[in-house]
Short mmCIF file of C-alpha atoms and ligand atoms in Angstrom, two decimals:
data_model
loop_
_atom_site.label_atom_id
_atom_site.label_comp_id
_atom_site.label_asym_id
_atom_site.label_seq_id
_atom_site.Cartn_x
_atom_site.Cartn_y
_atom_site.Cartn_z
CA MET A 15 65.59 176.84 125.62
CA ARG A 16 68.13 174.53 127.26
CA LYS A 17 70.72 175.93 129.66
CA THR A 18 74.10 176.59 128.05
CA LEU A 19 77.06 175.17 129.90
CA PRO A 20 80.21 177.28 130.45
CA ALA A 21 82.60 177.10 127.46
CA ASP A 22 85.59 176.40 129.79
CA PHE A 23 83.75 173.48 131.32
CA LEU A 24 82.89 172.05 127.91
CA SER A 25 86.44 172.35 126.65
CA LEU A 26 87.75 170.54 129.76
CA ILE A 27 85.20 167.79 129.13
CA GLU A 28 86.34 167.56 125.52
CA LYS A 29 89.98 167.36 126.59
CA ASN A 30 89.64 164.88 129.46
CA PHE A 31 86.83 162.49 128.51
CA PRO A 32 85.96 160.24 125.58
CA LYS A 33 84.11 161.82 122.65
CA ASP A 34 80.71 160.31 123.49
CA PHE A 35 80.93 161.11 127.21
CA LEU A 36 78.68 164.18 127.29
CA GLN A 37 75.67 164.25 124.98
CA ARG A 38 73.50 167.26 124.43
CA SER A 39 70.91 166.46 121.79
CA GLU A 40 67.36 167.41 122.62
CA ALA A 41 66.17 163.82 122.21
CA THR A 42 68.84 162.42 124.57
CA CYS A 43 68.14 165.13 127.16
CA ALA A 44 64.39 164.42 126.99
CA GLN A 45 64.90 160.66 127.25
CA TYR A 46 67.43 160.62 130.08
CA GLY A 47 66.15 163.70 131.86
CA ASP A 48 62.94 162.19 133.22
CA ASP A 49 61.72 159.22 135.22
CA TRP A 50 58.56 157.15 134.71
CA SER A 51 56.40 159.52 136.76
CA LYS A 52 56.25 161.71 133.62
CA THR A 53 54.52 164.62 135.30
CA LEU A 54 57.29 167.25 135.45
CA THR A 55 58.56 169.71 132.88
CA ILE A 56 62.02 168.47 131.95
CA ASP A 57 65.03 170.72 131.47
CA ALA A 58 68.33 168.81 131.35
CA ALA A 59 71.44 170.66 130.10
CA ALA A 60 73.36 167.51 129.08
CA ILE A 61 73.67 163.81 129.81
CA ALA A 62 76.98 162.30 130.96
CA PHE A 63 77.70 158.61 130.38
CA PRO A 64 80.70 157.57 132.51
CA ARG A 65 82.24 154.13 132.15
CA SER A 66 84.08 154.01 135.48
CA THR A 67 84.14 155.36 139.03
CA GLN A 68 87.22 157.38 138.06
CA GLU A 69 85.23 159.13 135.34
CA VAL A 70 82.36 159.85 137.76
CA SER A 71 84.87 161.28 140.19
CA LYS A 72 86.60 163.43 137.55
CA LEU A 73 83.25 164.76 136.33
CA LEU A 74 82.04 165.65 139.83
CA ALA A 75 85.32 167.39 140.64
CA LEU A 76 84.70 169.56 137.58
CA THR A 77 80.99 170.22 138.22
CA TYR A 78 81.95 171.14 141.80
CA GLU A 79 84.53 173.61 140.54
CA PHE A 80 82.06 175.15 138.07
CA ASN A 81 79.09 175.03 140.50
CA LEU A 82 77.01 172.88 138.18
CA ALA A 83 74.20 170.73 139.50
CA VAL A 84 74.08 166.99 138.76
CA VAL A 85 71.17 164.54 138.80
CA PRO A 86 72.06 160.84 139.18
CA SER A 87 70.05 158.59 136.92
CA GLY A 88 69.58 154.82 137.02
CA GLY A 89 66.91 152.89 135.12
CA ARG A 90 64.56 155.89 135.57
CA THR A 91 61.70 153.68 136.76
CA GLY A 92 61.27 155.89 139.84
CA LEU A 93 57.83 157.40 140.35
CA ALA A 94 58.66 160.42 142.49
CA GLY A 95 60.64 162.56 140.04
CA GLY A 96 63.88 161.77 141.92
CA ALA A 97 65.85 161.23 138.71
CA SER A 98 64.15 164.07 136.83
CA ALA A 99 66.13 167.14 135.80
CA THR A 100 63.90 170.20 135.90
CA ASN A 101 66.36 173.02 136.31
CA GLY A 102 69.12 172.80 133.72
CA GLU A 103 71.12 170.12 135.57
CA ILE A 104 73.59 167.68 134.05
CA VAL A 105 72.17 164.17 134.28
CA LEU A 106 74.70 161.48 135.16
CA SER A 107 73.52 158.17 133.74
CA LEU A 108 75.07 155.05 135.23
CA GLU A 109 73.90 152.81 132.40
CA ARG A 110 77.36 152.11 130.99
CA MET A 111 78.64 151.02 134.40
CA ASN A 112 76.93 147.65 134.40
CA LYS A 113 79.64 145.06 135.01
CA MET A 114 78.99 142.18 137.38
CA GLY A 115 81.76 140.25 139.11
CA GLU A 116 81.88 136.56 139.80
CA VAL A 117 79.42 135.37 142.43
CA ASP A 118 81.25 134.63 145.69
CA VAL A 119 79.50 131.40 146.68
CA LEU A 120 81.36 131.01 149.96
CA GLY A 121 80.78 134.63 151.02
CA GLN A 122 77.29 134.70 149.40
CA SER A 123 77.99 138.06 147.85
CA LEU A 124 78.40 139.77 144.49
CA HIS A 125 80.29 142.87 143.41
CA VAL A 126 78.33 144.87 140.80
CA GLU A 127 78.60 148.26 139.22
CA ALA A 128 75.68 150.57 139.94
CA GLY A 129 74.21 150.43 136.43
CA ALA A 130 73.67 146.66 136.46
CA ILE A 131 70.02 145.92 135.67
CA THR A 132 68.20 144.26 138.56
CA GLU A 133 66.80 141.37 136.53
CA LEU A 134 70.21 140.59 135.00
CA VAL A 135 71.68 140.50 138.49
CA HIS A 136 68.96 137.99 139.45
CA GLN A 137 69.86 135.81 136.47
CA HIS A 138 73.60 136.08 137.17
CA CYS A 139 73.04 134.97 140.79
CA GLU A 140 70.60 132.22 139.80
CA ALA A 141 73.29 130.59 137.63
CA ALA A 142 75.36 130.24 140.82
CA GLY A 143 72.41 128.91 142.84
CA LEU A 144 71.94 132.15 144.77
CA LEU A 145 69.46 135.01 144.98
CA TRP A 146 69.40 138.80 145.47
CA PRO A 147 65.85 138.93 146.75
CA ILE A 148 64.67 142.41 145.76
CA ASP A 149 61.99 141.67 143.21
CA PHE A 150 59.36 143.88 141.61
CA ALA A 151 57.63 144.66 138.31
CA ALA A 152 60.17 147.24 137.08
CA LYS A 153 63.19 144.94 137.60
CA GLY A 154 63.75 144.60 133.83
CA SER A 155 64.71 148.29 133.65
CA SER A 156 65.75 149.40 137.14
CA HIS A 157 69.41 149.48 138.20
CA ILE A 158 71.04 148.26 141.39
CA GLY A 159 72.22 151.83 142.07
CA GLY A 160 68.62 153.04 141.74
CA ASN A 161 67.33 150.20 143.93
CA LEU A 162 69.76 151.08 146.70
CA SER A 163 69.24 154.83 146.35
CA THR A 164 65.48 154.31 146.78
CA ASN A 165 65.83 151.44 149.28
CA ALA A 166 63.51 149.51 146.96
CA GLY A 167 61.07 147.02 148.45
CA GLY A 168 58.96 144.85 146.20
CA VAL A 169 56.81 141.78 146.47
CA LYS A 170 58.88 139.76 148.96
CA VAL A 171 59.49 142.36 151.67
CA ILE A 172 57.34 140.41 154.11
CA HIS A 173 60.04 137.73 154.09
CA TYR A 174 63.28 139.44 153.06
CA GLY A 175 62.87 143.09 154.03
CA MET A 176 64.02 146.05 151.93
CA SER A 177 67.15 146.63 149.82
CA ARG A 178 69.12 148.07 152.72
CA ASN A 179 69.24 144.57 154.27
CA TRP A 180 70.91 143.19 151.15
CA VAL A 181 73.98 145.33 150.74
CA LEU A 182 77.35 144.63 152.32
CA GLY A 183 79.49 147.28 150.72
CA LEU A 184 79.27 150.47 148.69
CA GLU A 185 81.52 152.63 146.61
CA VAL A 186 80.30 156.21 146.53
CA VAL A 187 81.47 159.39 144.84
CA LEU A 188 80.81 162.52 146.88
CA PRO A 189 79.64 165.79 145.27
CA ASN A 190 83.22 167.17 145.18
CA GLY A 191 84.52 164.09 143.35
CA GLU A 192 85.99 162.33 146.39
CA ILE A 193 85.67 158.54 146.25
CA LEU A 194 84.47 156.83 149.40
CA SER A 195 85.08 153.08 149.70
CA LEU A 196 82.61 151.53 152.09
CA ASP A 197 83.05 148.17 150.52
CA SER A 198 84.78 145.92 152.97
CA ALA A 199 81.91 143.42 152.63
CA LEU A 200 81.83 142.70 156.34
CA GLU A 201 78.73 141.08 157.84
CA LYS A 202 79.80 142.33 161.24
CA ASN A 203 81.36 145.72 161.82
CA ASN A 204 80.53 147.51 165.05
CA THR A 205 82.85 150.47 164.71
CA GLY A 206 80.34 153.27 164.93
CA LEU A 207 78.09 154.92 162.38
CA ASP A 208 77.24 152.70 159.40
CA LEU A 209 78.00 155.21 156.65
CA ARG A 210 76.76 152.89 153.92
CA GLN A 211 73.21 153.30 155.11
CA LEU A 212 73.42 157.09 154.67
CA PHE A 213 73.42 156.54 150.91
CA VAL A 214 70.65 153.92 150.90
CA GLY A 215 67.20 155.47 150.42
CA THR A 216 68.48 159.05 150.15
CA GLU A 217 67.74 159.24 146.41
CA GLY A 218 71.16 160.38 145.24
CA THR A 219 71.13 163.55 147.35
CA LEU A 220 74.32 162.73 149.29
CA GLY A 221 76.54 160.85 146.85
CA ILE A 222 76.58 158.79 143.69
CA ILE A 223 76.68 155.05 144.25
CA THR A 224 79.06 153.65 141.64
CA ALA A 225 79.34 150.05 142.85
CA ALA A 226 78.01 147.74 145.54
CA ILE A 227 78.71 144.42 147.14
CA LEU A 228 75.33 142.73 147.37
CA LYS A 229 74.47 140.21 150.02
CA LEU A 230 72.94 137.04 148.56
CA THR A 231 70.98 134.12 149.93
CA ARG A 232 69.87 130.64 148.88
CA PRO A 233 66.59 130.70 146.93
CA PRO A 234 63.59 128.95 148.50
CA GLU A 235 63.42 125.27 147.61
CA SER A 236 59.81 124.87 146.72
CA LEU A 237 57.28 127.63 146.22
CA GLN A 238 53.52 127.38 146.20
CA SER A 239 51.23 130.17 145.02
CA PHE A 240 47.56 130.67 145.83
CA PHE A 241 45.04 133.05 144.27
CA PHE A 242 41.93 133.87 146.30
CA ALA A 243 38.75 135.86 145.76
CA VAL A 244 37.39 137.39 148.96
CA LYS A 245 34.31 139.43 149.78
CA ASP A 246 35.85 142.54 151.29
CA THR A 247 38.67 144.15 153.25
CA ALA A 248 37.70 142.38 156.48
CA SER A 249 38.11 139.02 154.72
CA VAL A 250 41.54 140.05 153.39
CA PHE A 251 42.72 140.53 156.96
CA GLN A 252 41.09 137.32 158.22
CA LEU A 253 42.93 135.51 155.44
CA PHE A 254 46.17 137.27 156.35
CA LEU A 255 45.83 136.12 159.95
CA GLU A 256 45.28 132.53 158.76
CA ALA A 257 48.29 132.86 156.45
CA ARG A 258 50.47 134.02 159.33
CA LYS A 259 49.55 130.77 161.12
CA GLY A 260 49.65 128.56 158.00
CA PRO A 261 51.80 125.39 157.58
CA PHE A 262 54.39 127.21 155.47
CA LYS A 263 56.80 130.11 155.38
CA LEU A 264 54.98 133.18 154.03
CA MET A 265 56.90 134.78 151.15
CA ALA A 266 54.34 137.25 149.76
CA PHE A 267 50.83 138.42 150.59
CA GLU A 268 49.64 140.73 147.83
CA CYS A 269 46.21 142.18 147.23
CA LEU A 270 44.31 143.87 144.41
CA SER A 271 40.83 145.30 144.13
CA GLU A 272 38.14 144.09 141.72
CA ALA A 273 38.70 147.31 139.70
CA CYS A 274 42.41 146.37 139.32
CA LEU A 275 41.58 142.84 138.17
CA LYS A 276 39.08 144.17 135.60
CA LEU A 277 41.67 146.64 134.30
CA VAL A 278 44.33 143.94 133.91
CA GLU A 279 41.84 141.72 132.10
CA THR A 280 40.89 144.51 129.71
CA LYS A 281 44.25 146.11 129.08
CA MET A 282 46.59 143.12 129.27
CA SER A 283 44.26 140.35 128.06
CA LEU A 284 44.99 138.32 131.20
CA LEU A 285 42.33 136.15 132.78
CA SER A 286 41.56 135.53 136.40
CA PRO A 287 42.24 131.88 137.34
CA LEU A 288 38.91 131.95 139.23
CA GLN A 289 35.32 131.91 137.97
CA THR A 290 34.10 133.70 141.07
CA ARG A 291 34.29 137.47 141.34
CA GLY A 292 34.98 139.12 144.68
CA GLY A 293 35.52 142.53 146.23
CA ALA A 294 39.25 141.87 146.37
CA TYR A 295 41.83 139.24 145.41
CA VAL A 296 44.85 137.94 147.27
CA LEU A 297 47.98 136.41 145.82
CA LEU A 298 49.74 134.43 148.50
CA GLU A 299 53.13 132.81 147.98
CA ALA A 300 54.61 130.36 150.44
CA GLU A 301 57.71 128.24 150.77
CA VAL A 302 56.62 124.67 151.44
CA ALA A 303 58.61 121.60 152.27
CA PRO A 304 57.97 119.06 149.49
CA SER A 305 56.59 116.26 151.68
CA ASP A 306 53.25 114.42 151.75
CA ALA A 307 52.62 115.42 155.34
CA VAL A 308 53.10 119.10 154.57
CA ARG A 309 50.94 118.85 151.46
CA GLU A 310 48.19 117.33 153.56
CA ALA A 311 48.46 120.06 156.18
CA GLN A 312 48.31 122.62 153.43
CA GLU A 313 45.18 121.12 151.90
CA LYS A 314 43.52 121.11 155.34
CA TRP A 315 44.53 124.73 155.80
CA LEU A 316 42.97 125.56 152.46
CA GLU A 317 39.75 123.65 153.24
CA GLN A 318 39.14 125.51 156.51
CA LEU A 319 39.32 128.84 154.65
CA PHE A 320 36.21 127.72 152.79
CA THR A 321 34.41 126.22 155.78
CA LYS A 322 35.02 129.38 157.82
CA GLU A 323 33.82 131.39 154.79
CA ILE A 324 36.96 133.51 154.77
CA VAL A 325 37.37 133.14 151.03
CA LEU A 326 34.76 133.01 148.27
CA ASP A 327 37.00 131.00 145.99
CA GLY A 328 40.62 130.04 145.69
CA THR A 329 43.11 128.03 143.73
CA MET A 330 46.58 126.62 144.30
CA SER A 331 49.19 126.61 141.52
CA GLN A 332 49.86 123.16 140.08
CA SER A 333 52.97 124.23 138.16
CA PRO A 334 55.49 127.08 138.07
CA ARG A 335 53.73 128.28 134.92
CA GLU A 336 50.41 128.63 136.77
CA ALA A 337 52.16 130.50 139.55
CA ARG A 338 53.68 132.84 136.97
CA ASN A 339 50.18 133.49 135.60
CA TYR A 340 48.97 134.59 139.04
CA TRP A 341 51.97 136.90 139.33
CA ALA A 342 51.38 138.29 135.84
CA ILE A 343 47.98 139.49 137.08
CA ARG A 344 49.36 141.15 140.18
CA GLU A 345 52.42 142.62 138.49
CA GLY A 346 50.36 143.63 135.46
CA VAL A 347 48.41 146.20 137.49
CA PRO A 348 50.98 149.05 137.27
CA GLU A 349 51.45 148.41 133.54
CA ALA A 350 47.69 148.30 132.92
CA LEU A 351 47.41 151.62 134.75
CA PHE A 352 50.12 153.15 132.52
CA MET A 353 48.04 152.02 129.54
CA ALA A 354 44.80 153.41 130.99
CA GLY A 355 45.87 157.05 130.92
CA TYR A 356 47.09 159.68 133.37
CA VAL A 357 47.11 158.24 136.87
CA HIS A 358 47.74 160.11 140.09
CA LYS A 359 49.73 157.75 142.31
CA ASN A 360 50.41 157.36 145.99
CA ASP A 361 52.27 154.66 147.84
CA ILE A 362 51.66 154.83 151.54
CA SER A 363 52.21 152.53 154.49
CA VAL A 364 50.90 152.03 157.98
CA SER A 365 51.79 149.25 160.37
CA VAL A 366 50.06 146.02 159.38
CA SER A 367 48.02 145.76 162.57
CA LYS A 368 46.48 149.22 161.93
CA LEU A 369 45.93 148.74 158.20
CA GLU A 370 42.35 147.46 158.29
CA GLY A 371 41.10 150.48 160.26
CA PHE A 372 43.06 152.76 157.95
CA ILE A 373 41.49 151.23 154.83
CA THR A 374 37.98 151.69 156.24
CA GLU A 375 38.62 155.42 156.71
CA LEU A 376 40.42 155.62 153.36
CA ASP A 377 37.43 154.13 151.53
CA THR A 378 35.16 156.78 153.08
CA LEU A 379 37.61 159.53 152.12
CA PHE A 380 37.99 158.39 148.51
CA ALA A 381 34.23 157.86 148.08
CA ALA A 382 33.67 161.46 149.13
CA GLU A 383 36.62 163.07 147.33
CA TYR A 384 36.93 161.04 144.14
CA LYS A 385 33.28 161.11 143.00
CA GLY A 386 33.13 160.10 139.32
CA ILE A 387 36.83 159.20 139.34
CA GLU A 388 37.98 155.57 139.10
CA THR A 389 40.38 154.56 141.87
CA TYR A 390 42.57 151.46 141.87
CA THR A 391 44.07 150.04 145.03
CA PHE A 392 46.60 147.26 145.18
CA GLY A 393 49.65 146.49 147.16
CA HIS A 394 51.79 144.63 149.55
CA ILE A 395 49.23 144.10 152.31
CA GLY A 396 51.66 141.93 154.23
CA ASP A 397 53.99 144.93 154.56
CA GLY A 398 51.25 147.45 155.35
CA ASN A 399 51.90 149.11 151.97
CA LEU A 400 49.13 150.26 149.62
CA HIS A 401 49.44 151.68 146.12
CA LEU A 402 46.61 154.14 145.57
CA ASN A 403 45.78 155.30 142.08
CA ALA A 404 43.23 157.76 140.72
CA LEU A 405 42.64 157.70 136.95
CA ARG A 406 41.95 160.99 135.20
CA PRO A 407 38.53 160.76 133.50
CA ASP A 408 38.68 161.35 129.73
CA HIS A 409 36.74 164.60 129.96
CA ALA A 410 38.82 166.10 132.80
CA ASN A 411 41.41 168.78 132.17
CA LEU A 412 44.86 167.56 133.31
CA GLU A 413 45.74 170.62 135.33
CA SER A 414 42.48 170.77 137.26
CA PHE A 415 42.61 167.01 137.85
CA GLN A 416 46.15 167.33 139.28
CA LYS A 417 45.03 170.25 141.45
CA HIS A 418 42.12 168.25 142.76
CA CYS A 419 44.36 165.24 143.53
CA HIS A 420 46.73 167.54 145.38
CA THR A 421 43.96 168.67 147.72
CA VAL A 422 42.85 165.06 148.25
CA ASP A 423 46.50 164.18 149.03
CA GLU A 424 46.46 166.69 151.90
CA LYS A 425 43.51 164.82 153.44
CA LEU A 426 45.01 161.43 152.65
CA PHE A 427 48.29 162.33 154.33
CA GLN A 428 46.46 163.72 157.38
CA LEU A 429 44.93 160.26 157.66
CA VAL A 430 48.32 158.60 157.16
CA LYS A 431 49.70 160.81 159.92
CA LYS A 432 46.80 159.90 162.23
CA TYR A 433 47.84 156.26 161.79
CA SER A 434 51.57 157.10 162.24
CA GLY A 435 52.23 155.89 158.72
CA SER A 436 54.51 156.93 155.89
CA ILE A 437 53.56 159.01 152.85
CA SER A 438 56.01 156.97 150.80
CA ALA A 439 56.58 153.31 151.49
CA GLU A 440 58.68 152.57 148.41
CA HIS A 441 58.81 155.20 145.69
CA GLY A 442 60.55 157.89 147.69
CA ILE A 443 60.00 161.62 148.00
CA GLY A 444 61.89 163.04 145.01
CA LEU A 445 60.23 166.24 143.84
CA LEU A 446 56.65 165.03 143.73
CA LYS A 447 56.14 164.32 147.43
CA LYS A 448 58.46 166.94 148.88
CA ASP A 449 55.67 169.31 149.94
CA PHE A 450 54.19 166.53 152.06
CA LEU A 451 57.32 165.24 153.81
CA HIS A 452 56.29 166.94 157.06
CA PHE A 453 53.35 164.52 157.38
CA SER A 454 55.83 161.70 157.99
CA ARG A 455 58.95 163.39 159.33
CA SER A 456 59.25 165.86 162.21
CA GLU A 457 60.83 169.30 161.73
CA ARG A 458 63.78 168.11 163.83
CA GLU A 459 64.33 165.04 161.61
CA ILE A 460 64.25 167.25 158.50
CA GLU A 461 66.70 169.64 160.13
CA ILE A 462 69.12 166.77 160.83
CA PHE A 463 68.81 165.59 157.24
CA ARG A 464 69.62 169.15 156.08
CA GLY A 465 72.68 169.17 158.33
CA ILE A 466 73.97 165.91 156.82
CA LYS A 467 73.28 167.25 153.32
CA LYS A 468 75.24 170.42 154.12
CA LEU A 469 78.18 168.39 155.41
CA LEU A 470 78.45 166.19 152.33
CA ASP A 471 77.17 168.61 149.71
CA PRO A 472 77.93 172.12 150.99
CA LYS A 473 77.21 173.72 147.61
CA ASN A 474 73.90 171.83 147.19
CA LEU A 475 74.93 170.51 143.76
CA LEU A 476 73.88 166.87 143.92
CA ASN A 477 70.25 166.22 143.06
CA PRO A 478 69.32 169.66 144.47
CA GLY A 479 65.75 170.17 145.58
CA LYS A 480 65.04 166.44 145.91
CA ILE A 481 63.51 165.27 149.23
CA ILE A 482 64.40 168.56 151.00
CA ASP A 483 65.43 172.10 150.25
CA PRO A 484 68.52 173.44 151.99
CA LEU A 485 68.08 175.97 154.79
C1 FAD B 29 55.85 149.23 137.21
C2 FAD B 29 56.62 149.69 138.42
C3 FAD B 29 56.61 148.92 139.58
C4 FAD B 29 57.35 149.32 140.69
N1 FAD B 29 57.31 148.54 141.81
C5 FAD B 29 58.06 148.89 142.86
C6 FAD B 29 58.07 148.07 144.02
O1 FAD B 29 57.36 147.07 144.11
N2 FAD B 29 58.87 148.43 145.03
C7 FAD B 29 59.66 149.57 144.96
O2 FAD B 29 60.39 149.85 145.92
N3 FAD B 29 59.64 150.36 143.91
C8 FAD B 29 58.88 150.06 142.85
N4 FAD B 29 58.87 150.87 141.75
C9 FAD B 29 59.66 152.12 141.76
C10 FAD B 29 61.08 152.01 141.15
O3 FAD B 29 61.12 150.98 140.20
C11 FAD B 29 62.13 151.78 142.23
O4 FAD B 29 62.19 152.91 143.06
C12 FAD B 29 63.53 151.48 141.70
O5 FAD B 29 64.34 151.08 142.77
C13 FAD B 29 64.19 152.66 141.00
O6 FAD B 29 65.39 152.22 140.38
P1 FAD B 29 65.94 152.97 139.07
O7 FAD B 29 67.26 152.39 138.72
O8 FAD B 29 64.94 152.99 138.02
O9 FAD B 29 66.19 154.42 139.68
P2 FAD B 29 65.85 155.85 139.06
O10 FAD B 29 64.41 156.02 138.84
O11 FAD B 29 66.75 156.12 137.90
O12 FAD B 29 66.31 156.77 140.28
C14 FAD B 29 65.66 156.73 141.52
C15 FAD B 29 66.37 157.70 142.48
O13 FAD B 29 67.68 157.21 142.78
C16 FAD B 29 68.69 158.12 142.33
N5 FAD B 29 69.75 157.30 141.74
C17 FAD B 29 69.66 156.41 140.73
N6 FAD B 29 70.83 155.78 140.56
C18 FAD B 29 71.68 156.28 141.50
C19 FAD B 29 73.03 156.03 141.84
N7 FAD B 29 73.77 155.12 141.22
N8 FAD B 29 73.57 156.73 142.87
C20 FAD B 29 72.86 157.66 143.54
N9 FAD B 29 71.58 157.94 143.25
C21 FAD B 29 71.00 157.25 142.25
C22 FAD B 29 67.99 159.05 141.34
O14 FAD B 29 68.59 160.33 141.31
C23 FAD B 29 66.59 159.09 141.91
O15 FAD B 29 66.52 160.02 142.95
C24 FAD B 29 58.12 150.52 140.64
C25 FAD B 29 58.12 151.29 139.47
C26 FAD B 29 57.38 150.90 138.39
C27 FAD B 29 57.42 151.75 137.15
#
């Protein structure tokens, strides 16, 4: 039974907003009330579809007055339950706020509304010869507002860093409806606390991002992709070391296990570009200067990987289409996993120099704890970030499988803590990882976060229960 909203509130909505502003059908609530993690029981009271910052502000002023909780929702591709409504909240979807301004070529920036889809922003910038470099498999559905609220990473972090590096300005609506303009688009501004960054990566718990000025850059001139088969983890790291010293600028260093490759081949009908099978595969992308001398240096670099027996096999893309095929394999892994069934996911990080030791211990842990359960590991090795997936066997009961994964998580996060890593490198904490936050953040850090939350959201109405609980 869905929560009923106060009659006075509903009549004010009817009076002050367009007819289609607040929708309450069961189907709409189910669709907009959840993210792609799809593991929580959803209970959304209504979905609001504002068209402007003013409407967001007016709505929040009302929900504040009536003490109603609000969950911000972007493209809902999040995997931590951050955009999921589980307690009768009103979901505020930004999808109608998707306008993009003209690209400022001189300032290398772009004003966008929060609901602009990431991939459309890429295309809009590309037409002006520029790039917003946050790139990942869910870009066709995710929103800029969601990317900033999760501080999204992606496949090029090794070169460009995370979303927080690519925002110059923000417009934010606070839980009481107040509009905060942090959008002066200044590259340099040393006047104290950078308030913009409070709203980046805090998963909509402090304010609703309604617009942003994105920082852009020139795209790389010439890209070269390589796909390698290697024997084992040790070889992945030998190859990474060689790549760090290679005659190019490293743009991506991605890895997937043999199990991941097999899954992509079966579920997505994609084929490995290599005949040779290995224990793991590496997709390396580099920016190369288009000159004969560089090409020669690159070929030599490639040759020595074989003579030193670092790789079992490897290939270099001869066309953008071939490069896209390599990427389809790597980016197909999450989709293939969705197709395979219920998958318990983790996305952890440790510093790159400690990653090899971590993986050795992780392999031992998973072999002992996930007996008879298929696990799939892939990720952004160059950023120290691994995506760990355990697939529920057909015969296993969902609840007992989830329970088992939860106990394995405790051990996994102990290990992450031992290596001073993070329990969430990209996907965030949301609801699903909240119980484990203490493995990555000290009690004092959590207390400070609670204090900031209390200051900006004293009634705990915005995305309540996400990341932290109030005191
Ligand atoms: C196949 C796949 C691949 C992925 N790969 C990556 C990857 O490589 N790197 C990575 O970082 N992530 C990845 N993700 C996770 C996800 O796509 C990102 O976290 C993305 O940035 C979420 O954007 P969204 O618009 O879908 O946000 P949502 O899922 O809608 O929301 C995410 C969080 O942000 C809040 N929020 C959304 N919009 C706003 C707003 N305007 N103001 C305030 N709060 C808001 C929500 O309440 C929620 O807490 C992947 C997901 C999938 C399904």
